[in-house]
Amino acid sequence: MVASTVAPEWIEAGACNARELHALYTGLTATTSPDSPLRVLWVQAREAHVSVGASQDASADLDLEACAAEGVPVVRRPLGGGSVWVDADQACFFLVQPRQVLARGHRHLFATGLGIAMDVLRELGLEGVEARGQDVWVEGRKIMGTGAATLNEGCVFGASFLRRFPVERFLACVRAPSDGYRAWLRPALESGMTDCARQCPRIPGHEELGQALCRVLERRYGLPARARPPAAATREQWLAAGHEELEDLADGQGSPAVRDGIRVNRDNHVFETRGACGRLRLHVQGARIARIWCEDPVTTRVLEQRLIGQSPERLRVRSRLNGQLPPNLVDEISTRIDGLYRGIAAA
């Protein structure tokens, strides 16, 4: 790798509440000028919260009353993706650059950001670190989601180091059509997600993570990152610009991140819908049906016997169910399963 002739700027922002955290990197990006260097914003979440994607309808995916009752703020961010748990004391980093220097736009930004994030995890001694799409996985489980956005003349990549993932607290925030849906989602989250507490010999502190990130940046760019603490007036300018952008986002229309379900990671999705045959629950793992259930026990037995391990595509489902269930039921179930599966790709 050819070393950069310009060291990145290191902006340490300390601890912020949920809205301030997202406003800070949003405002920094929105006010970036075309001649700005790469800037790395290092910030810590002061409070646990759920962050939803730029085009996501929070009310469709989250139980907002439960979030409020639990004291968990919900903030729509300018970055893409779905619902993300950000724990208290979670360390976050954002790479901010002028959009004109990114020859391949967000693809370039993701390649850079994912490479840095994976190098930091390896620096901490983790093995089996790999990128799958826009996520970072460790030993077959997702440990980090990432996102990117363009705001005016700036582009931003964002990610955070998940020290602990409290499954029960996150589950309490998810909008669930039934207790059974939540019961299926729990093991999918436990097996599909991981964190530093599970993977590291000891949980790294904020300072240790920051030092590891600085070492990775120095190796990548050939020069130590230059500390550039912002003046109080500059920080307030970023926050003001960021709050304005977040208010515009909050007023915009959104849609569910995944229709009638949730994306646990790239390879695991849990769904529940209701139709003429009642409620239908589905767990798709990769390109195969891992679990399936409907309200009628007789139909459920047929679905389990004929569809577990099979592709969710409509023609495959129809061929497996023909002669096993009434034709109208085969049509409905195959169409519904196929629609849910196609929604994964659309998301």
mmCIF file of C-alpha atoms in Angstrom:
data_model
loop_
_atom_site.group_PDB
_atom_site.id
_atom_site.type_symbol
_atom_site.label_atom_id
_atom_site.label_comp_id
_atom_site.label_asym_id
_atom_site.label_seq_id
_atom_site.Cartn_x
_atom_site.Cartn_y
_atom_site.Cartn_z
ATOM 1 C CA MET A 1 0.000 0.000 0.000
ATOM 2 C CA VAL A 2 1.314 3.448 -0.912
ATOM 3 C CA ALA A 3 1.482 5.748 2.065
ATOM 4 C CA SER A 4 -0.523 8.960 1.978
ATOM 5 C CA THR A 5 1.422 12.242 1.916
ATOM 6 C CA VAL A 6 -1.157 13.844 4.205
ATOM 7 C CA ALA A 7 -1.868 12.450 7.651
ATOM 8 C CA PRO A 8 -5.527 12.216 8.670
ATOM 9 C CA GLU A 9 -6.812 14.621 11.293
ATOM 10 C CA TRP A 10 -7.852 13.044 14.590
ATOM 11 C CA ILE A 11 -10.830 14.716 16.262
ATOM 12 C CA GLU A 12 -11.546 13.373 19.736
ATOM 13 C CA ALA A 13 -15.032 14.461 20.793
ATOM 14 C CA GLY A 14 -15.429 12.739 24.163
ATOM 15 C CA ALA A 15 -18.803 11.405 25.330
ATOM 16 C CA CYS A 16 -22.083 12.596 23.809
ATOM 17 C CA ASN A 17 -25.734 11.827 24.358
ATOM 18 C CA ALA A 18 -27.581 10.004 21.577
ATOM 19 C CA ARG A 19 -28.766 12.980 19.544
ATOM 20 C CA GLU A 20 -25.523 14.945 19.970
ATOM 21 C CA LEU A 21 -23.478 11.962 18.782
ATOM 22 C CA HIS A 22 -25.344 11.702 15.484
ATOM 23 C CA ALA A 23 -25.584 15.473 15.086
ATOM 24 C CA LEU A 24 -21.824 15.875 15.530
ATOM 25 C CA TYR A 25 -20.675 13.660 12.653
ATOM 26 C CA THR A 26 -23.626 14.804 10.535
ATOM 27 C CA GLY A 27 -22.717 18.465 10.973
ATOM 28 C CA LEU A 28 -19.007 17.812 10.460
ATOM 29 C CA THR A 29 -19.796 16.073 7.173
ATOM 30 C CA ALA A 30 -22.341 18.643 5.989
ATOM 31 C CA THR A 31 -19.857 21.506 6.506
ATOM 32 C CA THR A 32 -16.885 19.724 4.882
ATOM 33 C CA SER A 33 -15.163 21.799 2.206
ATOM 34 C CA PRO A 34 -13.710 20.350 -1.019
ATOM 35 C CA ASP A 35 -10.128 20.902 0.203
ATOM 36 C CA SER A 36 -10.569 19.244 3.622
ATOM 37 C CA PRO A 37 -8.242 16.364 4.580
ATOM 38 C CA LEU A 38 -9.494 13.013 5.785
ATOM 39 C CA ARG A 39 -10.836 13.550 9.289
ATOM 40 C CA VAL A 40 -11.420 10.806 11.843
ATOM 41 C CA LEU A 41 -14.026 11.624 14.473
ATOM 42 C CA TRP A 42 -13.614 9.515 17.633
ATOM 43 C CA VAL A 43 -16.613 9.761 19.948
ATOM 44 C CA GLN A 44 -18.213 7.798 22.753
ATOM 45 C CA ALA A 45 -21.922 7.198 23.361
ATOM 46 C CA ARG A 46 -22.944 8.456 26.790
ATOM 47 C CA GLU A 47 -26.298 6.650 26.757
ATOM 48 C CA ALA A 48 -27.678 3.477 25.243
ATOM 49 C CA HIS A 49 -29.977 4.122 22.287
ATOM 50 C CA VAL A 50 -31.323 2.690 19.059
ATOM 51 C CA SER A 51 -30.272 4.305 15.805
ATOM 52 C CA VAL A 52 -32.421 3.756 12.705
ATOM 53 C CA GLY A 53 -31.437 4.207 9.068
ATOM 54 C CA ALA A 54 -31.976 7.333 6.993
ATOM 55 C CA SER A 55 -34.959 5.905 5.088
ATOM 56 C CA GLN A 56 -36.309 3.683 7.882
ATOM 57 C CA ASP A 57 -39.697 4.161 9.548
ATOM 58 C CA ALA A 58 -38.895 3.654 13.224
ATOM 59 C CA SER A 59 -42.536 3.057 14.156
ATOM 60 C CA ALA A 60 -42.735 0.125 11.722
ATOM 61 C CA ASP A 61 -39.738 -1.693 13.204
ATOM 62 C CA LEU A 62 -39.618 -0.589 16.842
ATOM 63 C CA ASP A 63 -41.997 -0.532 19.790
ATOM 64 C CA LEU A 64 -41.602 3.185 20.444
ATOM 65 C CA GLU A 65 -43.690 3.086 23.633
ATOM 66 C CA ALA A 66 -41.455 0.350 25.037
ATOM 67 C CA CYS A 67 -38.349 2.331 24.052
ATOM 68 C CA ALA A 68 -39.688 5.382 25.885
ATOM 69 C CA ALA A 69 -40.636 3.298 28.937
ATOM 70 C CA GLU A 70 -37.136 1.793 29.035
ATOM 71 C CA GLY A 71 -35.526 5.219 28.615
ATOM 72 C CA VAL A 72 -33.967 4.254 25.281
ATOM 73 C CA PRO A 73 -33.840 7.184 22.810
ATOM 74 C CA VAL A 74 -34.438 6.490 19.119
ATOM 75 C CA VAL A 75 -32.520 8.607 16.589
ATOM 76 C CA ARG A 76 -32.799 8.476 12.809
ATOM 77 C CA ARG A 77 -29.289 8.805 11.363
ATOM 78 C CA PRO A 78 -28.200 9.959 7.888
ATOM 79 C CA LEU A 79 -26.398 6.645 7.340
ATOM 80 C CA GLY A 80 -28.230 3.751 5.700
ATOM 81 C CA GLY A 81 -29.185 0.367 7.120
ATOM 82 C CA GLY A 82 -31.641 -0.786 9.758
ATOM 83 C CA SER A 83 -32.044 -0.641 13.529
ATOM 84 C CA VAL A 84 -28.738 -0.590 15.424
ATOM 85 C CA TRP A 85 -28.223 -0.881 19.160
ATOM 86 C CA VAL A 86 -25.616 1.605 20.419
ATOM 87 C CA ASP A 87 -24.717 0.768 23.998
ATOM 88 C CA ALA A 88 -23.656 3.225 26.671
ATOM 89 C CA ASP A 89 -19.865 3.714 26.538
ATOM 90 C CA GLN A 90 -19.753 2.330 22.982
ATOM 91 C CA ALA A 91 -16.815 3.722 20.979
ATOM 92 C CA CYS A 92 -17.721 5.075 17.536
ATOM 93 C CA PHE A 93 -15.554 6.320 14.696
ATOM 94 C CA PHE A 94 -16.430 8.264 11.564
ATOM 95 C CA LEU A 95 -14.295 8.868 8.487
ATOM 96 C CA VAL A 96 -15.165 12.174 6.830
ATOM 97 C CA GLN A 97 -13.813 13.202 3.420
ATOM 98 C CA PRO A 98 -14.759 15.536 0.567
ATOM 99 C CA ARG A 99 -16.868 13.568 -1.873
ATOM 100 C CA GLN A 100 -14.750 14.703 -4.809
ATOM 101 C CA VAL A 101 -11.738 12.646 -3.667
ATOM 102 C CA LEU A 102 -13.683 9.379 -3.665
ATOM 103 C CA ALA A 103 -13.355 8.072 -7.186
ATOM 104 C CA ARG A 104 -15.852 5.259 -6.555
ATOM 105 C CA GLY A 105 -18.085 7.127 -4.139
ATOM 106 C CA HIS A 106 -19.451 5.074 -1.266
ATOM 107 C CA ARG A 107 -17.817 1.893 -2.586
ATOM 108 C CA HIS A 108 -14.419 3.529 -2.035
ATOM 109 C CA LEU A 109 -15.476 4.795 1.379
ATOM 110 C CA PHE A 110 -16.781 1.377 2.502
ATOM 111 C CA ALA A 111 -13.618 -0.343 1.303
ATOM 112 C CA THR A 112 -11.490 2.084 3.326
ATOM 113 C CA GLY A 113 -13.649 2.067 6.444
ATOM 114 C CA LEU A 114 -14.161 -1.691 6.562
ATOM 115 C CA GLY A 115 -10.436 -2.264 6.085
ATOM 116 C CA ILE A 116 -9.607 0.034 8.997
ATOM 117 C CA ALA A 117 -12.269 -1.507 11.252
ATOM 118 C CA MET A 118 -11.082 -5.060 10.554
ATOM 119 C CA ASP A 119 -7.458 -4.100 11.172
ATOM 120 C CA VAL A 120 -8.400 -2.654 14.573
ATOM 121 C CA LEU A 121 -10.188 -5.865 15.570
ATOM 122 C CA ARG A 122 -7.170 -7.909 14.489
ATOM 123 C CA GLU A 123 -4.972 -5.512 16.457
ATOM 124 C CA LEU A 124 -7.001 -6.509 19.514
ATOM 125 C CA GLY A 125 -6.192 -10.160 18.879
ATOM 126 C CA LEU A 126 -9.448 -11.285 17.287
ATOM 127 C CA GLU A 127 -9.272 -14.067 14.700
ATOM 128 C CA GLY A 128 -11.628 -15.007 11.887
ATOM 129 C CA VAL A 129 -12.304 -11.336 11.039
ATOM 130 C CA GLU A 130 -13.903 -10.789 7.625
ATOM 131 C CA ALA A 131 -16.164 -8.414 5.732
ATOM 132 C CA ARG A 132 -19.519 -9.635 4.481
ATOM 133 C CA GLY A 133 -21.223 -6.933 2.492
ATOM 134 C CA GLN A 134 -21.154 -3.814 4.656
ATOM 135 C CA ASP A 135 -20.785 -5.736 7.924
ATOM 136 C CA VAL A 136 -17.782 -7.071 9.842
ATOM 137 C CA TRP A 137 -17.978 -10.657 11.091
ATOM 138 C CA VAL A 138 -15.833 -12.536 13.588
ATOM 139 C CA GLU A 139 -15.790 -16.350 13.534
ATOM 140 C CA GLY A 140 -19.102 -16.547 11.686
ATOM 141 C CA ARG A 141 -21.025 -13.888 13.649
ATOM 142 C CA LYS A 142 -21.683 -10.217 12.956
ATOM 143 C CA ILE A 143 -19.854 -7.877 15.308
ATOM 144 C CA MET A 144 -20.184 -4.573 13.455
ATOM 145 C CA GLY A 145 -22.536 -2.919 11.010
ATOM 146 C CA THR A 146 -21.410 0.086 8.990
ATOM 147 C CA GLY A 147 -23.032 2.855 6.997
ATOM 148 C CA ALA A 148 -22.192 5.774 4.746
ATOM 149 C CA ALA A 149 -23.819 8.973 3.506
ATOM 150 C CA THR A 150 -23.158 12.027 1.351
ATOM 151 C CA LEU A 151 -24.106 15.383 2.848
ATOM 152 C CA ASN A 152 -23.421 18.466 0.721
ATOM 153 C CA GLU A 153 -19.710 18.305 -0.214
ATOM 154 C CA GLY A 154 -18.802 15.678 2.368
ATOM 155 C CA CYS A 155 -19.001 11.896 2.646
ATOM 156 C CA VAL A 156 -19.020 9.974 5.901
ATOM 157 C CA PHE A 157 -18.446 6.344 6.868
ATOM 158 C CA GLY A 158 -19.523 5.309 10.348
ATOM 159 C CA ALA A 159 -19.043 2.272 12.582
ATOM 160 C CA SER A 160 -18.710 1.402 16.254
ATOM 161 C CA PHE A 161 -17.034 -1.235 18.388
ATOM 162 C CA LEU A 162 -19.725 -3.280 20.110
ATOM 163 C CA ARG A 163 -18.265 -4.024 23.536
ATOM 164 C CA ARG A 164 -21.478 -5.675 24.810
ATOM 165 C CA PHE A 165 -24.705 -6.551 23.009
ATOM 166 C CA PRO A 166 -27.609 -6.764 25.504
ATOM 167 C CA VAL A 167 -29.973 -9.060 23.617
ATOM 168 C CA GLU A 168 -32.888 -8.689 26.033
ATOM 169 C CA ARG A 169 -32.781 -4.881 26.033
ATOM 170 C CA PHE A 170 -32.710 -4.791 22.240
ATOM 171 C CA LEU A 171 -35.531 -7.331 22.015
ATOM 172 C CA ALA A 172 -37.669 -5.162 24.286
ATOM 173 C CA CYS A 173 -37.350 -2.327 21.759
ATOM 174 C CA VAL A 174 -38.308 -4.375 18.704
ATOM 175 C CA ARG A 175 -41.871 -4.179 17.402
ATOM 176 C CA ALA A 176 -43.095 -7.764 17.662
ATOM 177 C CA PRO A 177 -46.410 -9.013 16.233
ATOM 178 C CA SER A 178 -46.449 -11.894 18.754
ATOM 179 C CA ASP A 179 -44.576 -13.421 21.678
ATOM 180 C CA GLY A 180 -43.643 -16.310 19.375
ATOM 181 C CA TYR A 181 -41.893 -13.922 17.009
ATOM 182 C CA ARG A 182 -39.810 -12.570 19.876
ATOM 183 C CA ALA A 183 -39.040 -16.128 21.012
ATOM 184 C CA TRP A 184 -37.699 -16.968 17.543
ATOM 185 C CA LEU A 185 -35.757 -13.741 17.279
ATOM 186 C CA ARG A 186 -33.881 -14.271 20.565
ATOM 187 C CA PRO A 187 -31.838 -17.356 19.481
ATOM 188 C CA ALA A 188 -31.284 -15.832 16.036
ATOM 189 C CA LEU A 189 -29.726 -12.768 17.685
ATOM 190 C CA GLU A 190 -27.694 -14.859 20.142
ATOM 191 C CA SER A 191 -26.239 -17.035 17.385
ATOM 192 C CA GLY A 192 -25.992 -14.384 14.680
ATOM 193 C CA MET A 193 -24.462 -11.512 16.674
ATOM 194 C CA THR A 194 -21.344 -11.242 18.807
ATOM 195 C CA ASP A 195 -19.428 -8.556 20.690
ATOM 196 C CA CYS A 196 -16.040 -7.811 22.213
ATOM 197 C CA ALA A 197 -17.107 -9.375 25.520
ATOM 198 C CA ARG A 198 -17.549 -12.750 23.781
ATOM 199 C CA GLN A 199 -14.571 -12.544 21.453
ATOM 200 C CA CYS A 200 -11.823 -10.791 23.409
ATOM 201 C CA PRO A 201 -9.861 -12.193 26.376
ATOM 202 C CA ARG A 202 -10.968 -9.019 28.146
ATOM 203 C CA ILE A 203 -13.240 -6.194 27.046
ATOM 204 C CA PRO A 204 -11.118 -3.372 25.572
ATOM 205 C CA GLY A 205 -11.592 0.067 27.079
ATOM 206 C CA HIS A 206 -12.265 3.251 25.137
ATOM 207 C CA GLU A 207 -8.632 4.364 25.386
ATOM 208 C CA GLU A 208 -7.306 0.979 24.238
ATOM 209 C CA LEU A 209 -9.635 0.989 21.227
ATOM 210 C CA GLY A 210 -8.584 4.528 20.334
ATOM 211 C CA GLN A 211 -4.893 3.643 20.531
ATOM 212 C CA ALA A 212 -5.435 0.602 18.303
ATOM 213 C CA LEU A 213 -7.275 2.768 15.767
ATOM 214 C CA CYS A 214 -4.416 5.307 15.783
ATOM 215 C CA ARG A 215 -1.854 2.553 15.128
ATOM 216 C CA VAL A 216 -3.906 1.248 12.212
ATOM 217 C CA LEU A 217 -4.240 4.742 10.744
ATOM 218 C CA GLU A 218 -0.486 5.321 11.016
ATOM 219 C CA ARG A 219 0.289 2.060 9.198
ATOM 220 C CA ARG A 220 -2.263 2.783 6.499
ATOM 221 C CA TYR A 221 -1.321 6.408 5.828
ATOM 222 C CA GLY A 222 2.364 6.303 6.708
ATOM 223 C CA LEU A 223 2.107 9.172 9.200
ATOM 224 C CA PRO A 224 0.610 9.523 12.677
ATOM 225 C CA ALA A 225 -2.841 11.085 12.765
ATOM 226 C CA ARG A 226 -2.675 14.772 13.690
ATOM 227 C CA ALA A 227 -4.731 15.679 16.758
ATOM 228 C CA ARG A 228 -7.054 18.567 15.888
ATOM 229 C CA PRO A 229 -9.366 19.300 18.821
ATOM 230 C CA PRO A 230 -12.054 21.659 17.513
ATOM 231 C CA ALA A 231 -12.585 25.088 19.060
ATOM 232 C CA ALA A 232 -15.793 25.383 21.071
ATOM 233 C CA ALA A 233 -17.335 27.614 18.383
ATOM 234 C CA THR A 234 -16.494 25.087 15.648
ATOM 235 C CA ARG A 235 -18.028 22.238 17.620
ATOM 236 C CA GLU A 236 -21.193 24.272 18.154
ATOM 237 C CA GLN A 237 -21.312 24.992 14.428
ATOM 238 C CA TRP A 238 -21.110 21.272 13.632
ATOM 239 C CA LEU A 239 -23.810 20.480 16.196
ATOM 240 C CA ALA A 240 -26.137 23.193 14.872
ATOM 241 C CA ALA A 241 -25.733 22.008 11.287
ATOM 242 C CA GLY A 242 -26.150 18.402 12.377
ATOM 243 C CA HIS A 243 -29.304 19.028 14.401
ATOM 244 C CA GLU A 244 -30.821 20.794 11.392
ATOM 245 C CA GLU A 245 -30.048 17.804 9.148
ATOM 246 C CA LEU A 246 -31.465 15.365 11.722
ATOM 247 C CA GLU A 247 -34.672 17.389 12.007
ATOM 248 C CA ASP A 248 -35.102 17.226 8.220
ATOM 249 C CA LEU A 249 -34.547 13.461 8.356
ATOM 250 C CA ALA A 250 -37.087 13.025 11.141
ATOM 251 C CA ASP A 251 -39.732 14.816 9.054
ATOM 252 C CA GLY A 252 -39.153 12.593 6.020
ATOM 253 C CA GLN A 253 -41.196 9.552 5.055
ATOM 254 C CA GLY A 254 -39.733 6.133 5.785
ATOM 255 C CA SER A 255 -40.423 2.454 5.325
ATOM 256 C CA PRO A 256 -39.601 -0.737 7.247
ATOM 257 C CA ALA A 257 -35.963 -1.774 6.904
ATOM 258 C CA VAL A 258 -37.222 -5.289 6.075
ATOM 259 C CA ARG A 259 -40.904 -5.852 5.343
ATOM 260 C CA ASP A 260 -42.691 -7.890 8.034
ATOM 261 C CA GLY A 261 -39.453 -8.879 9.726
ATOM 262 C CA ILE A 262 -35.953 -8.041 10.876
ATOM 263 C CA ARG A 263 -32.452 -8.514 9.533
ATOM 264 C CA VAL A 264 -30.303 -10.090 12.239
ATOM 265 C CA ASN A 265 -27.298 -10.165 9.927
ATOM 266 C CA ARG A 266 -26.598 -10.699 6.240
ATOM 267 C CA ASP A 267 -27.530 -14.399 6.477
ATOM 268 C CA ASN A 268 -30.408 -14.419 8.991
ATOM 269 C CA HIS A 269 -33.875 -12.882 8.701
ATOM 270 C CA VAL A 270 -36.932 -13.549 10.863
ATOM 271 C CA PHE A 271 -40.443 -12.738 9.584
ATOM 272 C CA GLU A 272 -44.062 -12.920 10.672
ATOM 273 C CA THR A 273 -47.075 -12.077 8.484
ATOM 274 C CA ARG A 274 -50.822 -12.598 8.591
ATOM 275 C CA GLY A 275 -53.075 -13.746 5.759
ATOM 276 C CA ALA A 276 -55.984 -16.035 4.920
ATOM 277 C CA CYS A 277 -54.206 -18.957 6.607
ATOM 278 C CA GLY A 278 -53.537 -16.908 9.741
ATOM 279 C CA ARG A 279 -50.092 -15.977 11.034
ATOM 280 C CA LEU A 280 -47.079 -17.365 9.221
ATOM 281 C CA ARG A 281 -43.634 -17.183 10.885
ATOM 282 C CA LEU A 282 -40.404 -17.787 8.973
ATOM 283 C CA HIS A 283 -36.664 -17.847 9.651
ATOM 284 C CA VAL A 284 -34.564 -17.657 6.493
ATOM 285 C CA GLN A 285 -30.897 -18.548 6.931
ATOM 286 C CA GLY A 286 -28.823 -17.705 3.871
ATOM 287 C CA ALA A 287 -30.937 -18.950 0.972
ATOM 288 C CA ARG A 288 -32.725 -21.700 2.900
ATOM 289 C CA ILE A 289 -35.727 -21.975 5.217
ATOM 290 C CA ALA A 290 -34.441 -22.734 8.724
ATOM 291 C CA ARG A 291 -37.747 -22.632 10.631
ATOM 292 C CA ILE A 292 -41.388 -22.215 9.639
ATOM 293 C CA TRP A 293 -44.695 -22.124 11.521
ATOM 294 C CA CYS A 294 -48.327 -21.164 10.986
ATOM 295 C CA GLU A 295 -51.336 -21.018 13.285
ATOM 296 C CA ASP A 296 -52.818 -24.291 12.050
ATOM 297 C CA PRO A 297 -50.882 -27.230 13.603
ATOM 298 C CA VAL A 298 -51.698 -29.599 10.725
ATOM 299 C CA THR A 299 -50.412 -27.109 8.147
ATOM 300 C CA THR A 300 -47.338 -26.445 10.292
ATOM 301 C CA ARG A 301 -46.410 -30.143 10.264
ATOM 302 C CA VAL A 302 -46.610 -30.217 6.461
ATOM 303 C CA LEU A 303 -44.557 -27.009 6.149
ATOM 304 C CA GLU A 304 -41.855 -28.340 8.487
ATOM 305 C CA GLN A 305 -41.666 -31.706 6.723
ATOM 306 C CA ARG A 306 -41.600 -30.276 3.202
ATOM 307 C CA LEU A 307 -39.842 -26.894 3.452
ATOM 308 C CA ILE A 308 -37.094 -26.968 6.117
ATOM 309 C CA GLY A 309 -33.771 -26.674 4.310
ATOM 310 C CA GLN A 310 -35.430 -25.684 1.036
ATOM 311 C CA SER A 311 -35.167 -22.485 -1.009
ATOM 312 C CA PRO A 312 -37.857 -19.867 -0.212
ATOM 313 C CA GLU A 313 -38.428 -19.169 -3.920
ATOM 314 C CA ARG A 314 -42.059 -19.496 -4.995
ATOM 315 C CA LEU A 315 -41.686 -22.261 -7.583
ATOM 316 C CA ARG A 316 -39.618 -24.392 -5.210
ATOM 317 C CA VAL A 317 -42.135 -23.929 -2.394
ATOM 318 C CA ARG A 318 -45.050 -24.733 -4.709
ATOM 319 C CA SER A 319 -43.393 -27.897 -5.998
ATOM 320 C CA ARG A 320 -42.762 -29.106 -2.436
ATOM 321 C CA LEU A 321 -46.322 -28.366 -1.258
ATOM 322 C CA ASN A 322 -48.348 -29.481 -4.293
ATOM 323 C CA GLY A 323 -50.559 -32.401 -3.331
ATOM 324 C CA GLN A 324 -49.811 -31.873 0.365
ATOM 325 C CA LEU A 325 -52.156 -28.929 1.010
ATOM 326 C CA PRO A 326 -55.239 -27.473 -0.745
ATOM 327 C CA PRO A 327 -54.268 -25.620 -3.984
ATOM 328 C CA ASN A 328 -55.480 -22.220 -2.720
ATOM 329 C CA LEU A 329 -53.358 -22.605 0.423
ATOM 330 C CA VAL A 330 -50.312 -23.639 -1.615
ATOM 331 C CA ASP A 331 -50.751 -20.516 -3.764
ATOM 332 C CA GLU A 332 -51.021 -18.199 -0.779
ATOM 333 C CA ILE A 333 -48.157 -19.655 1.246
ATOM 334 C CA SER A 334 -45.749 -19.903 -1.700
ATOM 335 C CA THR A 335 -46.505 -16.312 -2.744
ATOM 336 C CA ARG A 336 -46.096 -14.944 0.779
ATOM 337 C CA ILE A 337 -42.819 -16.768 1.436
ATOM 338 C CA ASP A 338 -41.432 -15.702 -1.942
ATOM 339 C CA GLY A 339 -42.419 -12.076 -1.301
ATOM 340 C CA LEU A 340 -40.663 -12.032 2.066
ATOM 341 C CA TYR A 341 -37.551 -13.592 0.582
ATOM 342 C CA ARG A 342 -37.430 -11.106 -2.300
ATOM 343 C CA GLY A 343 -37.792 -8.296 0.205
ATOM 344 C CA ILE A 344 -34.407 -9.298 1.657
ATOM 345 C CA ALA A 345 -32.665 -8.471 -1.631
ATOM 346 C CA ALA A 346 -34.653 -5.241 -1.997
ATOM 347 C CA ALA A 347 -33.525 -4.119 1.473
#
